[in-house]
Coordinates of C-alpha atoms in Angstrom, one line a residue:
M1 CA -0.2 0.1 -0.1
T2 CA 1.3 3.7 -0.8
H3 CA 0.1 7.3 -0.3
A4 CA 0.3 10.2 -2.5
P5 CA 2.6 13.1 -0.8
P6 CA 0.6 15.3 1.4
S7 CA -0.6 18.3 0.5
R8 CA 0.2 21.7 3.1
S9 CA -3.2 21.0 5.0
E10 CA -2.0 17.4 5.6
T11 CA 1.5 17.8 6.5
T12 CA 0.8 18.8 10.1
A13 CA 2.7 16.1 12.5
P14 CA 0.8 12.7 13.3
S15 CA -2.5 13.9 12.0
T16 CA -1.3 13.9 8.4
A17 CA -2.7 11.3 5.9
A18 CA 0.7 9.9 5.4
V19 CA 1.0 9.0 9.0
A20 CA -1.7 6.4 8.9
D21 CA -3.2 6.1 12.3
A22 CA -0.5 7.6 14.0
P23 CA -1.5 9.8 17.5
D24 CA -3.1 12.9 16.5
L25 CA -1.2 16.0 18.2
S26 CA -3.2 18.6 20.6
E27 CA -5.7 21.0 19.1
G28 CA -3.3 23.7 20.3
W29 CA -0.9 22.8 17.4
G30 CA -3.4 22.5 14.8
E31 CA -4.5 26.3 15.6
Q32 CA -0.7 27.4 15.4
R33 CA 0.3 25.7 12.3
G34 CA -1.8 28.1 9.9
R35 CA 0.8 31.0 11.6
L36 CA 3.7 29.0 9.7
H37 CA 5.3 30.6 6.7
K38 CA 6.2 28.4 3.3
D39 CA 9.0 30.2 2.2
L40 CA 12.2 27.2 2.7
R41 CA 13.6 26.3 -0.9
R42 CA 16.1 23.7 -1.7
L43 CA 19.2 26.2 -2.0
D44 CA 18.0 27.5 1.3
V45 CA 17.7 24.0 3.0
L46 CA 21.1 23.3 1.4
F47 CA 22.6 26.6 3.2
F48 CA 21.0 25.7 6.3
L49 CA 22.7 22.6 6.4
I50 CA 26.1 23.9 5.6
C51 CA 25.5 26.6 8.2
T52 CA 24.6 23.8 10.8
L53 CA 27.3 21.1 10.2
V54 CA 30.4 23.3 9.8
G55 CA 30.8 24.6 13.3
L56 CA 34.0 26.9 13.9
D57 CA 34.1 26.3 17.6
T58 CA 35.5 22.6 17.4
I59 CA 38.3 22.8 14.5
G60 CA 41.0 23.6 17.4
S61 CA 40.0 20.9 19.3
V62 CA 40.5 18.4 16.5
A63 CA 43.7 19.6 15.5
A64 CA 45.0 19.6 19.1
Q65 CA 45.3 15.9 18.9
G66 CA 47.4 15.9 15.8
P67 CA 47.5 14.3 12.5
Q68 CA 45.4 11.1 13.7
G69 CA 42.4 13.6 14.0
L70 CA 42.3 13.7 10.4
T71 CA 42.5 9.7 10.5
W72 CA 39.6 9.5 12.7
M73 CA 37.7 12.2 10.8
A74 CA 38.2 9.7 7.6
I75 CA 36.9 6.6 9.5
L76 CA 34.0 8.3 11.6
A77 CA 32.9 9.8 8.2
V78 CA 32.0 6.1 7.0
A79 CA 31.2 4.5 10.7
F80 CA 29.0 7.4 11.7
F81 CA 28.2 10.5 9.5
L82 CA 27.0 8.4 6.6
P83 CA 24.7 6.0 8.8
Y84 CA 23.2 8.8 10.3
G85 CA 22.5 10.8 7.2
L86 CA 21.0 7.7 5.9
L87 CA 18.7 7.3 9.0
V88 CA 17.7 11.1 8.9
A89 CA 16.9 11.2 5.3
E90 CA 14.5 8.1 5.6
L91 CA 12.7 9.9 8.7
G92 CA 12.9 13.4 7.2
S93 CA 11.2 12.3 4.0
A94 CA 8.8 9.8 5.2
F95 CA 7.6 12.2 7.9
P96 CA 8.0 15.8 6.9
V97 CA 6.5 17.5 9.8
Q98 CA 6.7 20.6 12.1
G99 CA 8.9 19.7 14.8
G100 CA 10.7 16.6 13.0
P101 CA 12.7 14.7 15.8
Y102 CA 10.2 15.4 18.3
V103 CA 7.5 14.0 16.6
W104 CA 9.6 10.9 15.2
T105 CA 10.2 10.1 19.1
R106 CA 6.9 10.9 19.7
L107 CA 5.3 8.5 17.1
A108 CA 8.1 5.6 18.0
F109 CA 8.3 6.1 22.0
G110 CA 5.4 8.2 23.5
R111 CA 4.8 11.7 24.6
L112 CA 6.5 11.6 28.1
T113 CA 9.8 10.0 26.5
A114 CA 9.5 12.2 23.5
G115 CA 8.9 15.4 25.6
I116 CA 11.6 14.8 28.3
N117 CA 13.9 14.0 25.1
Q118 CA 13.1 17.1 23.5
I119 CA 14.3 19.2 26.4
L120 CA 17.5 17.9 26.5
Y121 CA 17.6 18.6 22.7
W122 CA 16.3 22.2 22.9
I123 CA 18.2 23.2 26.4
S124 CA 21.7 22.4 24.6
N125 CA 21.1 25.2 22.3
P126 CA 21.4 28.2 24.9
V127 CA 24.2 26.4 26.7
W128 CA 26.2 26.2 23.7
V129 CA 25.5 29.9 22.9
G130 CA 26.1 31.1 26.1
G131 CA 29.1 28.4 26.4
S132 CA 31.5 27.4 24.0
L133 CA 30.4 29.9 20.9
C134 CA 30.3 33.1 23.1
I135 CA 33.7 32.3 24.5
I136 CA 35.2 31.6 21.2
A137 CA 33.7 34.7 20.1
L138 CA 34.9 37.1 23.3
T139 CA 38.6 35.5 22.8
T140 CA 38.7 35.9 19.3
W141 CA 37.9 39.5 19.4
E142 CA 40.5 40.3 22.3
E143 CA 43.2 38.4 19.8
F144 CA 42.3 40.6 16.9
F145 CA 40.9 43.6 18.2
T146 CA 41.0 45.1 21.8
P147 CA 41.0 43.3 25.4
L148 CA 37.5 43.0 27.0
P149 CA 38.2 43.8 30.9
G150 CA 35.7 43.1 33.5
V151 CA 32.1 44.3 33.1
W152 CA 33.3 44.6 29.2
K153 CA 33.2 40.9 28.9
Y154 CA 30.0 40.4 30.2
A155 CA 28.4 43.1 28.2
A156 CA 30.0 41.8 24.8
G157 CA 28.5 38.0 25.5
L158 CA 25.5 39.4 26.2
V159 CA 25.5 41.4 22.8
F160 CA 26.3 37.9 21.0
I161 CA 23.7 36.1 22.7
W162 CA 20.8 39.0 22.3
G163 CA 22.0 39.8 18.6
G164 CA 21.3 35.7 17.9
A165 CA 18.0 35.9 19.5
L166 CA 16.8 38.9 17.6
A167 CA 17.9 37.0 14.3
V168 CA 16.0 33.8 15.5
V169 CA 12.6 35.6 15.8
Q170 CA 12.4 36.8 12.8
S171 CA 9.8 35.3 10.0
V172 CA 11.6 32.4 8.1
R173 CA 11.8 34.8 4.6
I174 CA 13.9 36.8 7.0
G175 CA 15.6 34.5 9.2
K176 CA 16.7 32.2 6.2
W177 CA 19.4 34.9 5.1
V178 CA 21.3 34.2 8.7
P179 CA 22.2 30.8 7.8
I180 CA 22.6 31.5 3.9
A181 CA 25.4 34.4 5.7
G182 CA 26.8 32.0 7.9
A183 CA 27.3 29.3 5.1
I184 CA 29.1 31.8 2.6
A185 CA 31.1 33.5 5.7
R186 CA 32.7 30.0 6.3
I187 CA 33.2 29.3 2.7
V188 CA 35.1 32.6 2.1
L189 CA 36.7 32.4 5.6
L190 CA 38.1 28.8 5.4
G191 CA 38.8 29.0 1.7
F192 CA 40.9 32.2 2.2
F193 CA 42.8 30.5 5.0
L194 CA 43.8 27.9 3.0
V195 CA 45.2 29.9 0.3
S196 CA 47.0 32.0 2.8
V197 CA 48.3 28.8 4.2
V198 CA 49.7 27.8 0.8
V199 CA 51.1 31.6 0.3
F200 CA 52.9 31.1 4.0
A201 CA 54.2 27.6 2.8
V202 CA 55.9 29.0 0.0
E203 CA 57.6 31.6 1.9
H204 CA 58.4 29.8 5.3
G205 CA 57.9 26.3 4.4
V206 CA 55.7 23.7 6.5
H207 CA 56.0 21.5 9.5
T208 CA 56.4 17.9 8.5
L209 CA 53.7 15.5 9.3
P210 CA 55.3 12.3 10.1
A211 CA 53.4 9.1 8.7
D212 CA 53.5 7.5 12.3
E213 CA 51.5 10.5 13.7
F214 CA 48.4 9.5 11.5
A215 CA 48.1 6.2 13.1
P216 CA 45.0 6.2 15.0
T217 CA 45.0 5.3 18.6
Y218 CA 42.4 4.4 21.2
V219 CA 43.7 7.1 23.4
G220 CA 43.1 9.8 20.5
F221 CA 39.9 8.1 19.6
V222 CA 38.4 8.9 23.6
A223 CA 39.6 12.3 23.0
L224 CA 38.4 12.9 19.4
V225 CA 35.0 11.2 19.4
P226 CA 32.8 13.7 21.0
V227 CA 34.1 16.7 19.0
L228 CA 34.3 14.7 15.5
I229 CA 30.6 13.3 16.1
F230 CA 29.8 17.0 17.2
N231 CA 31.1 18.3 13.8
F232 CA 28.8 15.4 11.9
V233 CA 25.3 16.3 13.3
G234 CA 22.5 18.6 12.5
F235 CA 21.0 16.8 9.5
E236 CA 17.5 16.6 11.2
L237 CA 17.6 20.6 11.8
P238 CA 15.6 21.3 8.9
S239 CA 13.0 18.7 9.3
S240 CA 12.0 21.0 12.6
A241 CA 10.9 23.5 10.0
A242 CA 9.4 21.0 7.6
E243 CA 6.0 22.6 7.0
E244 CA 8.0 25.9 6.1
M245 CA 9.8 24.0 3.1
K246 CA 8.6 24.4 -0.3
N247 CA 8.9 20.2 -0.8
P248 CA 10.2 18.5 2.4
R249 CA 10.1 15.3 1.2
R250 CA 12.5 16.2 -1.9
D251 CA 14.1 18.7 -0.7
I252 CA 15.7 17.0 2.6
P253 CA 17.3 13.8 1.3
L254 CA 19.3 15.7 -1.4
S255 CA 20.2 18.5 0.8
I256 CA 21.6 15.9 3.3
L257 CA 24.0 14.3 0.4
R258 CA 25.6 17.5 -0.7
S259 CA 25.7 19.1 2.8
G260 CA 27.7 16.1 4.0
L261 CA 30.1 16.3 1.4
A262 CA 30.6 19.9 1.5
S263 CA 31.3 19.7 5.3
L264 CA 33.9 17.3 5.1
V265 CA 35.8 19.6 2.4
L266 CA 35.1 22.5 4.8
Y267 CA 36.5 20.7 8.1
G268 CA 39.6 18.6 6.5
G269 CA 41.3 21.5 4.9
P270 CA 41.7 23.9 7.6
I271 CA 42.4 21.2 10.1
L272 CA 45.0 19.9 8.1
G273 CA 46.2 23.8 7.2
I274 CA 46.6 24.1 11.2
L275 CA 48.9 21.6 11.7
F276 CA 51.2 22.5 8.7
V277 CA 51.5 25.8 10.1
L278 CA 51.7 25.3 14.0
P279 CA 53.9 23.0 16.0
S280 CA 51.4 20.3 17.4
Q281 CA 52.2 21.1 20.8
D282 CA 51.5 24.8 20.7
I283 CA 47.8 24.0 19.1
G284 CA 45.6 24.6 22.1
S285 CA 41.6 23.6 21.6
L286 CA 40.1 27.1 22.4
G287 CA 42.7 29.1 20.2
G288 CA 43.9 26.7 17.7
F289 CA 42.1 28.1 14.3
I290 CA 42.6 31.7 16.0
D291 CA 46.2 31.3 16.2
A292 CA 46.8 29.7 13.0
C293 CA 44.8 32.6 11.2
K294 CA 47.1 35.1 13.0
A295 CA 50.2 32.8 11.7
V296 CA 49.4 32.4 8.3
F297 CA 48.4 36.3 7.7
T298 CA 51.8 37.4 8.4
V299 CA 52.6 36.6 5.0
Y300 CA 50.4 39.8 4.1
G301 CA 52.3 41.9 6.8
G302 CA 53.6 41.0 10.1
S303 CA 56.3 38.8 12.0
I304 CA 56.5 35.9 14.7
A305 CA 59.0 36.1 17.1
A306 CA 61.2 33.4 18.4
D307 CA 59.1 32.7 21.5
G308 CA 56.2 32.1 18.8
T309 CA 54.4 35.4 19.7
V310 CA 52.6 36.7 16.3
T311 CA 52.2 40.2 15.2
L312 CA 50.3 41.6 12.4
T313 CA 50.9 44.7 10.4
G314 CA 49.6 46.5 7.7
A315 CA 47.5 44.5 5.0
G316 CA 47.8 41.6 7.5
S317 CA 46.3 43.5 10.3
V318 CA 43.2 44.3 7.8
F319 CA 43.0 40.7 6.6
G320 CA 43.3 39.6 10.3
G321 CA 40.4 41.7 11.4
I322 CA 38.3 40.6 8.5
A323 CA 38.7 37.0 9.4
A324 CA 38.0 37.5 13.0
A325 CA 34.8 39.5 12.2
G326 CA 34.0 36.5 9.6
L327 CA 34.9 34.0 12.2
I328 CA 32.8 35.7 15.0
I329 CA 30.1 36.0 12.4
G330 CA 30.5 32.1 11.6
L331 CA 30.1 31.6 15.7
L332 CA 26.6 33.4 15.9
T333 CA 25.1 32.0 12.6
S334 CA 25.9 28.3 14.0
G335 CA 24.0 29.1 17.3
V336 CA 21.2 30.9 15.3
T337 CA 20.9 28.0 12.8
W338 CA 20.7 25.5 15.4
A339 CA 18.2 27.6 17.7
M340 CA 15.7 27.8 14.4
G341 CA 15.4 24.1 14.3
A342 CA 15.5 22.9 18.2
H343 CA 13.1 25.9 19.1
R344 CA 10.7 25.0 16.6
A345 CA 10.8 21.5 17.8
Q346 CA 10.4 22.6 21.6
A347 CA 7.2 24.6 20.3
V348 CA 5.7 21.8 18.7
A349 CA 6.0 19.9 22.0
C350 CA 4.6 22.4 24.3
A351 CA 1.8 23.0 21.9
D352 CA 1.2 18.8 21.9
G353 CA 0.9 18.9 25.8
A354 CA 4.9 17.8 26.4
G355 CA 5.1 21.7 28.0
P356 CA 3.6 24.5 28.7
A357 CA 0.8 25.4 26.2
W358 CA 1.8 29.2 26.3
L359 CA 5.5 28.3 25.0
G360 CA 3.9 26.4 22.1
A361 CA 2.3 29.6 20.5
I362 CA 3.7 30.8 17.2
S363 CA 3.9 34.3 16.1
E364 CA 1.2 35.5 14.1
K365 CA 3.4 38.5 12.9
H366 CA 6.7 36.5 12.4
G367 CA 5.6 32.7 12.2
T368 CA 8.4 31.7 14.5
P369 CA 8.1 30.6 18.4
V370 CA 9.3 33.9 19.9
R371 CA 8.6 32.6 23.2
V372 CA 10.9 29.9 23.2
N373 CA 13.3 31.8 21.5
L374 CA 13.4 34.8 24.3
L375 CA 13.3 32.1 26.9
S376 CA 16.4 30.2 25.2
A377 CA 18.1 33.7 25.4
V378 CA 17.5 34.5 29.0
L379 CA 19.0 30.8 30.0
A380 CA 21.8 31.6 27.9
S381 CA 22.6 34.8 29.6
L382 CA 22.5 33.3 33.0
L383 CA 24.4 30.5 32.1
F384 CA 27.3 32.8 30.5
V385 CA 27.0 34.8 33.4
V386 CA 26.9 31.9 36.2
A387 CA 30.0 29.8 34.1
L388 CA 32.0 33.0 33.5
N389 CA 32.0 33.6 37.5
L390 CA 32.4 29.7 38.6
S391 CA 35.4 29.5 36.1
G392 CA 36.9 32.5 37.8
G393 CA 37.4 34.3 33.9
D394 CA 39.3 31.3 32.9
G395 CA 38.5 31.1 29.3
E396 CA 39.7 27.1 28.7
K397 CA 38.1 25.9 31.9
Y398 CA 34.8 27.4 30.5
F399 CA 35.1 26.4 26.7
A400 CA 35.7 22.7 28.0
A401 CA 32.9 22.6 30.3
G402 CA 30.5 24.2 28.0
L403 CA 31.5 22.6 25.2
G404 CA 31.2 19.2 26.7
L405 CA 27.7 19.8 28.5
T406 CA 26.5 20.9 24.8
I407 CA 27.6 17.8 23.1
C408 CA 26.4 15.6 26.1
T409 CA 23.0 16.7 26.3
T410 CA 22.5 16.7 22.7
F411 CA 24.0 13.2 22.2
I412 CA 21.7 11.8 25.0
S413 CA 18.6 12.9 23.2
Y414 CA 19.6 11.3 20.0
V415 CA 20.2 8.1 21.7
I416 CA 16.4 8.0 22.2
T417 CA 15.7 9.7 18.7
F418 CA 17.7 7.5 16.5
P419 CA 16.2 3.8 17.1
S420 CA 12.7 5.7 16.0
L421 CA 13.7 4.5 12.8
V422 CA 13.2 0.7 13.3
V423 CA 10.2 1.4 15.3
L424 CA 8.7 3.8 13.0
R425 CA 9.1 1.1 10.1
R426 CA 7.4 -1.6 11.9
K427 CA 4.5 0.7 13.4
Y428 CA 4.2 2.5 10.3
P429 CA 5.0 0.0 7.3
D430 CA 2.8 1.6 4.6
V431 CA 3.9 5.5 5.3
T432 CA 5.3 6.5 1.6
R433 CA 9.1 6.7 2.1
P434 CA 10.6 8.8 -1.1
Y435 CA 13.8 7.5 0.3
A436 CA 14.5 4.4 2.3
V437 CA 17.5 3.4 3.9
P438 CA 18.9 0.5 1.3
G439 CA 18.9 -2.9 2.7
G440 CA 15.6 -3.4 4.0
R441 CA 15.3 -4.2 7.7
A442 CA 18.9 -5.4 8.2
G443 CA 20.0 -2.0 6.4
A444 CA 17.8 -0.1 9.0
W445 CA 19.1 -1.8 12.0
L446 CA 22.7 -1.2 10.8
V447 CA 22.4 2.4 10.7
T448 CA 20.5 2.4 13.8
A449 CA 23.1 0.3 15.5
L450 CA 26.1 2.5 14.4
A451 CA 24.8 6.0 14.9
T452 CA 23.0 5.3 18.1
G453 CA 26.0 3.4 19.2
F454 CA 28.5 6.0 18.5
V455 CA 26.5 8.8 20.4
A456 CA 26.0 6.6 23.2
F457 CA 29.6 6.2 23.4
T458 CA 30.6 9.8 23.2
V459 CA 28.4 10.6 26.3
V460 CA 30.4 7.9 28.3
V461 CA 33.6 9.4 27.5
L462 CA 32.5 13.2 27.9
I463 CA 31.0 12.3 31.6
W464 CA 34.2 10.1 32.1
P465 CA 37.0 11.3 29.9
G466 CA 39.7 8.3 29.5
F467 CA 37.1 5.8 29.6
G468 CA 39.0 2.5 28.9
V469 CA 42.5 4.1 28.8
G470 CA 44.9 2.0 30.5
W471 CA 42.5 -1.0 31.0
F472 CA 43.9 -4.4 30.3
G473 CA 47.4 -3.3 30.3
T474 CA 46.8 -0.8 27.2
E475 CA 49.2 2.1 27.1
G476 CA 48.1 5.7 28.4
S477 CA 46.5 7.0 31.6
A478 CA 42.8 8.2 32.0
A479 CA 43.8 11.1 33.9
A480 CA 46.0 12.6 30.8
S481 CA 42.4 12.5 29.0
L482 CA 40.9 15.4 31.0
P483 CA 40.5 18.6 29.0
E484 CA 43.7 20.3 29.9
A485 CA 42.1 23.1 32.0
F486 CA 40.7 20.3 34.4
A487 CA 44.1 18.5 34.9
G488 CA 43.8 16.7 38.2
E489 CA 39.9 17.8 38.6
R490 CA 38.0 15.0 37.4
L491 CA 35.4 15.2 40.0
Q492 CA 35.2 19.0 39.6
Y493 CA 35.0 18.1 35.5
T494 CA 32.3 15.0 36.0
L495 CA 30.0 17.1 38.2
S496 CA 30.0 20.0 35.6
Q497 CA 28.6 17.6 33.4
V498 CA 26.5 15.5 35.5
V499 CA 24.6 18.2 37.6
P500 CA 23.5 20.2 35.2
L501 CA 21.9 17.0 33.1
L502 CA 20.1 16.1 36.3
L503 CA 18.8 19.6 36.4
F504 CA 17.3 19.6 32.8
L505 CA 15.6 16.1 33.0
V506 CA 14.0 17.4 36.4
I507 CA 13.1 20.4 33.8
G508 CA 12.1 18.0 31.5
L509 CA 9.6 16.4 34.2
I510 CA 8.3 20.1 35.4
F511 CA 7.6 21.0 31.8
Y512 CA 5.2 17.5 31.3
A513 CA 3.5 18.2 34.3
L514 CA 3.1 21.9 33.2
G515 CA 1.5 20.4 29.6
A516 CA -1.5 18.5 31.6
K517 CA -4.2 20.8 30.8
T518 CA -3.5 20.6 27.4
R519 CA -3.4 16.5 27.4
R520 CA -6.7 16.8 29.4
A521 CA -8.2 19.2 26.7
K522 CA -7.2 16.9 24.1
G523 CA -9.1 14.0 26.0

């Protein structure tokens, strides 16, 4: 049995004709749906995904692990990135509904599980924006422009957060230009950096990369798997705005393929460039990309002192400032693009009774979940101020804790969402699947096992860095796998991950309780 592709009036989550016998969403979402603006075309979705996948905050973290980072990147591209892309392409084209990941999980495992899971997926965005994105943006500003002493650092961070919030609340017709600008900024910035590396190499030579340093090790794997896989995720975000697309069934799979290939090139090239320019021992997780930019731009004007200090002058200083602005724009648009997807899914969850109904409202003027957007900005601001105080202004410590928590929170939600593929194949076998994972049932189970297994393992090594290192007589020390800023402070680091995670779960239960009125009204 097959079904024709649904019309716009049919493409609301589980009430669509294509999702046969699925439970309906609440009446509240039916009322909000008419406020959406259908303005996303295929090229918009492609730029959206490039902006989502190519995050500039983790390039330094990968390069800091040396050449084997590229080896593990290639391995995970096949073992995780490909299966994950296949999985989301099927779910996104078979169930092209607003709220994407929430609805898939809701159909597979019920409203309670999906609602709590969605809280983790949504709240990771303000943690990320107020955490690693903000601190890299501030570090970049101080490196290329002027120091931010005292209250100025707080002011600059809040401008970064609320500037992004202003972009997120705009209608999709206007808001889609943010990921477009972000994708273009990435292509231009990373392309110019690679050209500059070539010029630098011609004038000064490059650091040799011995073949044995490309050999993959388990120690390197547990250090790299969180940031590498975090670099590879985000395919599901456009599906959260599926009912704002012109043709989601066609555009989602094609955009996943094209953006996936583009992201591999845009990541691999700069990482290799950093390794050529900077000695491996001098590459930091926070400032690796920033330091490499400064070093290569000396070819346009500037010098590198014997102790490694870089001074940019003339054209080098100009190009450095432009690149710094591009990097900050890239960071901001990363947060905005993820917010555009995660916030929409959270609004659908709230309108469905998995959260307070007032958060599920869609603005009549903008066609976006303004209330969720503003709440996220408030949370990001609070997290930024609190974390900056708790870390004593230590940027590296703040960055490590914030990035770890962002990845951990997002990946726990994936552990629940990814198995939806095999469950929905069983529960809704007659739903039209414009794209299906090849290999039948075995293929679906294989990609689900690989994608879910990797994100689950990542959660473990984030909470307990060095998991498995030194076991059974193997080389290495688990303590050495802790972020450098938390050296000798395993308990402090683990608490920085576990305590917020427990708090987020409590928030999820509170949200679900606040949705009781909506669930009762539905009967």
